[in-house]
Short mmCIF file of C-alpha atoms in Angstrom, two decimals:
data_model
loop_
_atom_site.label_atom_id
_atom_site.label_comp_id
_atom_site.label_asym_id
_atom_site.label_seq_id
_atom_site.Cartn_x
_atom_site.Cartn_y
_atom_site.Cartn_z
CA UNK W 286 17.54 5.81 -12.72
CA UNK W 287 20.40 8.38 -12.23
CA UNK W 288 22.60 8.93 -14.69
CA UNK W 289 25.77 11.62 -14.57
CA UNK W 290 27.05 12.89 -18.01
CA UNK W 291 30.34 14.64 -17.79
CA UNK W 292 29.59 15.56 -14.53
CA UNK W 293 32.33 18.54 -13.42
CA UNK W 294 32.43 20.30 -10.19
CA UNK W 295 35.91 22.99 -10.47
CA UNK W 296 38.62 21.78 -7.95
CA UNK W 297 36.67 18.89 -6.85
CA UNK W 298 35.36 16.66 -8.97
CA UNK W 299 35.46 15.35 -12.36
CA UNK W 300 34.66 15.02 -14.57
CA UNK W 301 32.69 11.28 -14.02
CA UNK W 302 30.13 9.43 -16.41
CA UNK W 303 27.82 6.75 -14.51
CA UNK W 304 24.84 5.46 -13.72
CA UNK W 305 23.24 4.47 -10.89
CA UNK W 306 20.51 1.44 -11.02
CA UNK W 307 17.05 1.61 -8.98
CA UNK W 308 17.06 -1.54 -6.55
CA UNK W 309 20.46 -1.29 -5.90
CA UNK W 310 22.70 -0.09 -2.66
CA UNK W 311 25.62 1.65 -4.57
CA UNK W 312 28.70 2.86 -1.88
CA UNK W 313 31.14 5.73 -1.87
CA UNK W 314 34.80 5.12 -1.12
CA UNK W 315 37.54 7.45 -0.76
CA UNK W 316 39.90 9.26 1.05
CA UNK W 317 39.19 12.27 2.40
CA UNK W 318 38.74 15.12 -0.09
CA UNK W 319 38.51 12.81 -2.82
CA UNK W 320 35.09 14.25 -3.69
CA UNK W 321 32.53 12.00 -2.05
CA UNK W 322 29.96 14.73 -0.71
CA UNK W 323 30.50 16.95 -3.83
CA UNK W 324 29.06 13.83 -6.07
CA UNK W 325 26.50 13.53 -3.73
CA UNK W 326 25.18 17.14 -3.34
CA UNK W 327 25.85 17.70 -7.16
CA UNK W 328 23.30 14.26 -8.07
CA UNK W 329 20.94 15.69 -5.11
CA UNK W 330 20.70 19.28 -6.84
CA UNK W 331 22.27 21.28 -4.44
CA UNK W 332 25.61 21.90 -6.02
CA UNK W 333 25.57 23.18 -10.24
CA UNK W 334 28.72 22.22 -12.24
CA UNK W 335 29.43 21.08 -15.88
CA UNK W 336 27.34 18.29 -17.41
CA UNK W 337 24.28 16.82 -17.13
CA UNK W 338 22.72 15.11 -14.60
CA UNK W 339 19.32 13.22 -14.83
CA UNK W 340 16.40 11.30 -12.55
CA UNK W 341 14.24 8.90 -14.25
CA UNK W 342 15.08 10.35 -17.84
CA UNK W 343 14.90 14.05 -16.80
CA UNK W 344 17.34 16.73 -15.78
CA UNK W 345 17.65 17.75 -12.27
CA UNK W 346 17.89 21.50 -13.46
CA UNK W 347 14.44 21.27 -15.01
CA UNK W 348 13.23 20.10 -11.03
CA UNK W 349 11.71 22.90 -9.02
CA UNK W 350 12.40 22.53 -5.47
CA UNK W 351 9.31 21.42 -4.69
CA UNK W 352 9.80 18.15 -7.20
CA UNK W 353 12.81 17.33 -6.03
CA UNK W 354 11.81 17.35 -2.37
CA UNK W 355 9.48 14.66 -3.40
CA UNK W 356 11.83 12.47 -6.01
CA UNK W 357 15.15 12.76 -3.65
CA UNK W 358 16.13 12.97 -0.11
CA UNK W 359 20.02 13.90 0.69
CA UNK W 360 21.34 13.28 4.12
CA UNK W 361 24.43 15.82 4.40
CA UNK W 362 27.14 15.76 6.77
CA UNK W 363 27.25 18.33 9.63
CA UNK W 364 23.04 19.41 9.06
CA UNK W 365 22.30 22.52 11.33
CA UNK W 366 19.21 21.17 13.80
CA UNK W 367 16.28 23.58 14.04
CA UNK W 368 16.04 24.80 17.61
CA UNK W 369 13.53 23.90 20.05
CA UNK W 370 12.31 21.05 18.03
CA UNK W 371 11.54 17.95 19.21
CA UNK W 372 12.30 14.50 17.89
CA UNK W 373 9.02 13.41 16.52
CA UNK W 374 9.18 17.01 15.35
CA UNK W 375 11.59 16.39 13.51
CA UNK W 376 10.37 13.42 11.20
CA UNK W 377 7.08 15.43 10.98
CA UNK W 378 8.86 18.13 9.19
CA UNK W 379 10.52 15.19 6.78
CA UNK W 380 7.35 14.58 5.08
CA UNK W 381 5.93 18.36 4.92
CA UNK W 382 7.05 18.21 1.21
CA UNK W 383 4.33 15.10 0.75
CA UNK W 384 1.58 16.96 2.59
CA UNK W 385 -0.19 16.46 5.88
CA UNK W 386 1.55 14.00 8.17
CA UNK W 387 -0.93 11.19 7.51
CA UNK W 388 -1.97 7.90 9.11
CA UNK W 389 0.74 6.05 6.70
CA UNK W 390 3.49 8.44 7.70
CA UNK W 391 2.75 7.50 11.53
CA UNK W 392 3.59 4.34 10.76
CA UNK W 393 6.07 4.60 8.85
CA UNK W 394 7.30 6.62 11.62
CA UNK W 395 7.04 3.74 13.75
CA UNK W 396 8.54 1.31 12.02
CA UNK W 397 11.75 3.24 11.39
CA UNK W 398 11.63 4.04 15.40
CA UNK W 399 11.53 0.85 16.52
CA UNK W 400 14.55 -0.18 13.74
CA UNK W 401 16.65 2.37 15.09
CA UNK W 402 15.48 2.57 18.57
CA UNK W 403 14.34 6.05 18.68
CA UNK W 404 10.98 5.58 20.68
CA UNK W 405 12.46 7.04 23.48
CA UNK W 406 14.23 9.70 21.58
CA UNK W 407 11.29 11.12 19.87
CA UNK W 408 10.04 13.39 22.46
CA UNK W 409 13.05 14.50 23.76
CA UNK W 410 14.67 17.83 22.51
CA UNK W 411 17.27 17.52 19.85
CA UNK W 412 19.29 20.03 21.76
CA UNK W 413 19.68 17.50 24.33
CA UNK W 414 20.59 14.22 22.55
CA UNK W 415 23.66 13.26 21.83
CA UNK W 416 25.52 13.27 18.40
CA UNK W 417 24.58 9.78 17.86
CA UNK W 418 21.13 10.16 18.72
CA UNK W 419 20.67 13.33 16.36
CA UNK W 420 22.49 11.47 13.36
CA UNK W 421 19.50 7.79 14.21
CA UNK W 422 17.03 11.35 13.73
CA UNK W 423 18.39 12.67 10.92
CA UNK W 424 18.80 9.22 9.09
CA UNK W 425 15.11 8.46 9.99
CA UNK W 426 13.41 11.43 8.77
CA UNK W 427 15.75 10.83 5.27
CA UNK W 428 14.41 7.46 4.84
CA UNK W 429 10.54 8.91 5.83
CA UNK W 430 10.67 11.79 3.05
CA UNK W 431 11.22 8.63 0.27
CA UNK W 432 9.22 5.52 1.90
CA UNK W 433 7.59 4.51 -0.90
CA UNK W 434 4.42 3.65 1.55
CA UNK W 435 4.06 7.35 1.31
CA UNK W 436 5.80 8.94 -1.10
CA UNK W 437 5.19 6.95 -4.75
CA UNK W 438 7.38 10.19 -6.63
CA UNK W 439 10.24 8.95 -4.47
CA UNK W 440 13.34 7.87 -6.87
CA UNK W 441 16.46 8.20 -4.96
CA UNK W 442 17.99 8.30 -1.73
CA UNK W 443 21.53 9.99 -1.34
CA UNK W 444 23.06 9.93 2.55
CA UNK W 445 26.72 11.58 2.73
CA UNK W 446 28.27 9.82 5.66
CA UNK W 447 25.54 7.98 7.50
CA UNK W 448 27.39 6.05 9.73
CA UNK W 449 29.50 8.81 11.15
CA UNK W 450 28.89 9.39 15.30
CA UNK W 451 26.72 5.91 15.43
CA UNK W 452 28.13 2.53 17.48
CA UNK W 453 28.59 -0.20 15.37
CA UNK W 454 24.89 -2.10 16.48
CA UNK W 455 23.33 0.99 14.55
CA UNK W 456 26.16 1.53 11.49
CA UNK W 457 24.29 -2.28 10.58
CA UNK W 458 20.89 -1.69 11.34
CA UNK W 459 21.76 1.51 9.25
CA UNK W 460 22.72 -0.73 6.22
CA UNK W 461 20.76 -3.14 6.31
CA UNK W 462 17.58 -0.28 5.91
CA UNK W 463 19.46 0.69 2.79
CA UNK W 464 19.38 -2.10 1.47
CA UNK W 465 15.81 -2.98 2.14
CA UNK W 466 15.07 0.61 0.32
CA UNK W 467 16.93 -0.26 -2.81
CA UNK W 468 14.87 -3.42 -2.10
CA UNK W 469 11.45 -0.96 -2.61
CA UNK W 470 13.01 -0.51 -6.05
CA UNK W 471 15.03 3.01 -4.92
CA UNK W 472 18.45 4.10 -6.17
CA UNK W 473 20.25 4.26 -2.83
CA UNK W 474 23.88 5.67 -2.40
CA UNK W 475 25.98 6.20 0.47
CA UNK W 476 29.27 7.53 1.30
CA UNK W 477 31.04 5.22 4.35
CA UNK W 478 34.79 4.85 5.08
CA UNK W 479 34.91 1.20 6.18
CA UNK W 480 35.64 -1.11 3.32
CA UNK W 481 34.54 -4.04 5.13
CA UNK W 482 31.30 -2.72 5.54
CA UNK W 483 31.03 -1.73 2.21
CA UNK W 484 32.30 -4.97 1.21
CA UNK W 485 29.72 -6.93 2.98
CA UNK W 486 26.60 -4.59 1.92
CA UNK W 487 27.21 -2.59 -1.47
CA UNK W 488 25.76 -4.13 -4.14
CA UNK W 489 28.18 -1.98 -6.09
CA UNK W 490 31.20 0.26 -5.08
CA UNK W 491 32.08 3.22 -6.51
CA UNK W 492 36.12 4.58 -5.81
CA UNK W 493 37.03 8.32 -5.72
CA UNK W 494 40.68 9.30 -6.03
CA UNK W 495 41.24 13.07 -6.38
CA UNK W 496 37.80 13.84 -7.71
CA UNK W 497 38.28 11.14 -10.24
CA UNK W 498 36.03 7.96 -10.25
CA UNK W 499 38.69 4.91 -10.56
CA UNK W 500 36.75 2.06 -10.17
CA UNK W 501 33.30 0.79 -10.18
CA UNK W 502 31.72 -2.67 -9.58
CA UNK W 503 30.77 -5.26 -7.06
CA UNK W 504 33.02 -5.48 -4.37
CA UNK W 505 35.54 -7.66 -5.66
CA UNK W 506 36.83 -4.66 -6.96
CA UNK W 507 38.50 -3.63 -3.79
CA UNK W 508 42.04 -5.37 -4.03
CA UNK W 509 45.18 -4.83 -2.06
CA UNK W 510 46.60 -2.88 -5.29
CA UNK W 511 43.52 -0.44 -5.41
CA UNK W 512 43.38 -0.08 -1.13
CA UNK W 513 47.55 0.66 -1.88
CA UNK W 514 46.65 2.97 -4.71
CA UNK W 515 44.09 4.85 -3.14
CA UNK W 516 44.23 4.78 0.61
CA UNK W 517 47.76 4.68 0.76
CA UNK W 518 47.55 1.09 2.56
CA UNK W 519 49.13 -2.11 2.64
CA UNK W 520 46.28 -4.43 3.37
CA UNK W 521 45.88 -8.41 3.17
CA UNK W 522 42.82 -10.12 1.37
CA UNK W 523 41.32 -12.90 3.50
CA UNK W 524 38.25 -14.54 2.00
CA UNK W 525 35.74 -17.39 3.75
CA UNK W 526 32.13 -18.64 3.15
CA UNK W 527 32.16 -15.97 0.48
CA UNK W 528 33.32 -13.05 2.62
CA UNK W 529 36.35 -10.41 1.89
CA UNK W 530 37.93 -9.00 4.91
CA UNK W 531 40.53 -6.79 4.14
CA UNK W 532 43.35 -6.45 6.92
CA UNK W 533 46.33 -3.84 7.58
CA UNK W 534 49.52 -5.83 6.57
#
């Protein structure tokens, strides 16, 4: 679905080679700086480097705008809020790119509301929510842009740091919407910083050290050794009914 050839941003990252699978949840680890949201903005478009990069068998720098609004949908970190907008407002502007908000989009709207519990937040202001509430917002109109109820073009779905600001009820109900978009047959990938969660919900993990990508695969992959190499962590491996927990030593 996505596939990165040589990919090379100077200073931060690279260069990596990968693929990422439609139907598939695929999470970013890493420390901080290790290039996470320069991969991300790089396979949404936004950032040009070295190599090639490539949605459903054709290069992102052969995308006008307007395609890739309606192929892709990036959540970044730290997303300046219009002002005076509203939170239904919001969404609505989410689909623009697809056309007139239509009868499917309401529900779609809906659904995602109800998931997240934003019915009450939708006609308050943004400027008056809290950071929590604007991030549920932000990760809701995301998901809308690439529903594929309403948006068949809709390929991949990049989110750099979704979980950051939410309690933990709403980091899960987060994931487990990922997952039921890679479900919809979407590549989905996500930068988080809690290996446990990403151990419980990735179908694949991909590990950035230093702009370098050290390790891919399911999550068996994360292993005291790597959490020591990377994080800089001692950490215990506990396993039960099929479930890795991974525990400061």
């Amino acid at each position: 679905m996505l596939s990165l050839e040589a990919v090379q941003l100077a200073g931060r990252v690279g260069p990596i080679s990968a693929e990422l699978a439609a139907g598939r949840l695929t999470l970013l680890l890493g420390p901080n700086g290790s290039g996470k949201s320069s991969l991300l903005a790089a396979a949404a478009g936004l950032l040009d480097g070295q190599g090639e990069i490539r949605l459903a068998g054709r290069p992102l720098r052969a995308m006008a705008l307007s395609e890739l609004a309606r192929r892709r949908a990036m959540l970044v970190q730290h997303a300046p809020l219009p002002a005076g907008l509203r939170g239904y407002e919001l969404l609505a502007l989410a689909v623009a790119p697809l056309g007139e908000v239509s009868e499917a989009a309401c529900l779609a709207m809906a659904e995602l509301g109800e998931y997240l519990g934003l019915a009450s937040l939708y006609p308050r202001l943004l400027a008056d929510l809290s950071g929590g509430e604007q991030q549920r917002l932000q990760i809701a109109a995301t998901l809308l842009q690439v529903s594929p109820r309403i948006n068949p073009e809709a390929r991949l779905l990049l989110l750099d740091e979704p979980l950051a600001g939410l309690d933990w009820q709403h980091q899960l109900a987060t994931l487990r919407l990922l997952r039921h978009y890679a479900g919809l047959g979407l590549a989905v990938v996500a930068s988080i910083h809690d290996i446990n969660l990403a151990c419980q919900y990735a179908d694949e993990i991909w590990c950035l050290h230093k702009g370098r990508l050290v390790a891919q695969g399911g999550p068996g992959l994360l292993t005291p050794a790597l959490v020591a190499e990377v994080f800089g962590v001692r950490v215990r491996l506990l396993e039960q009914d099929g479930a890795r927990l991974l525990l400061p030593d």
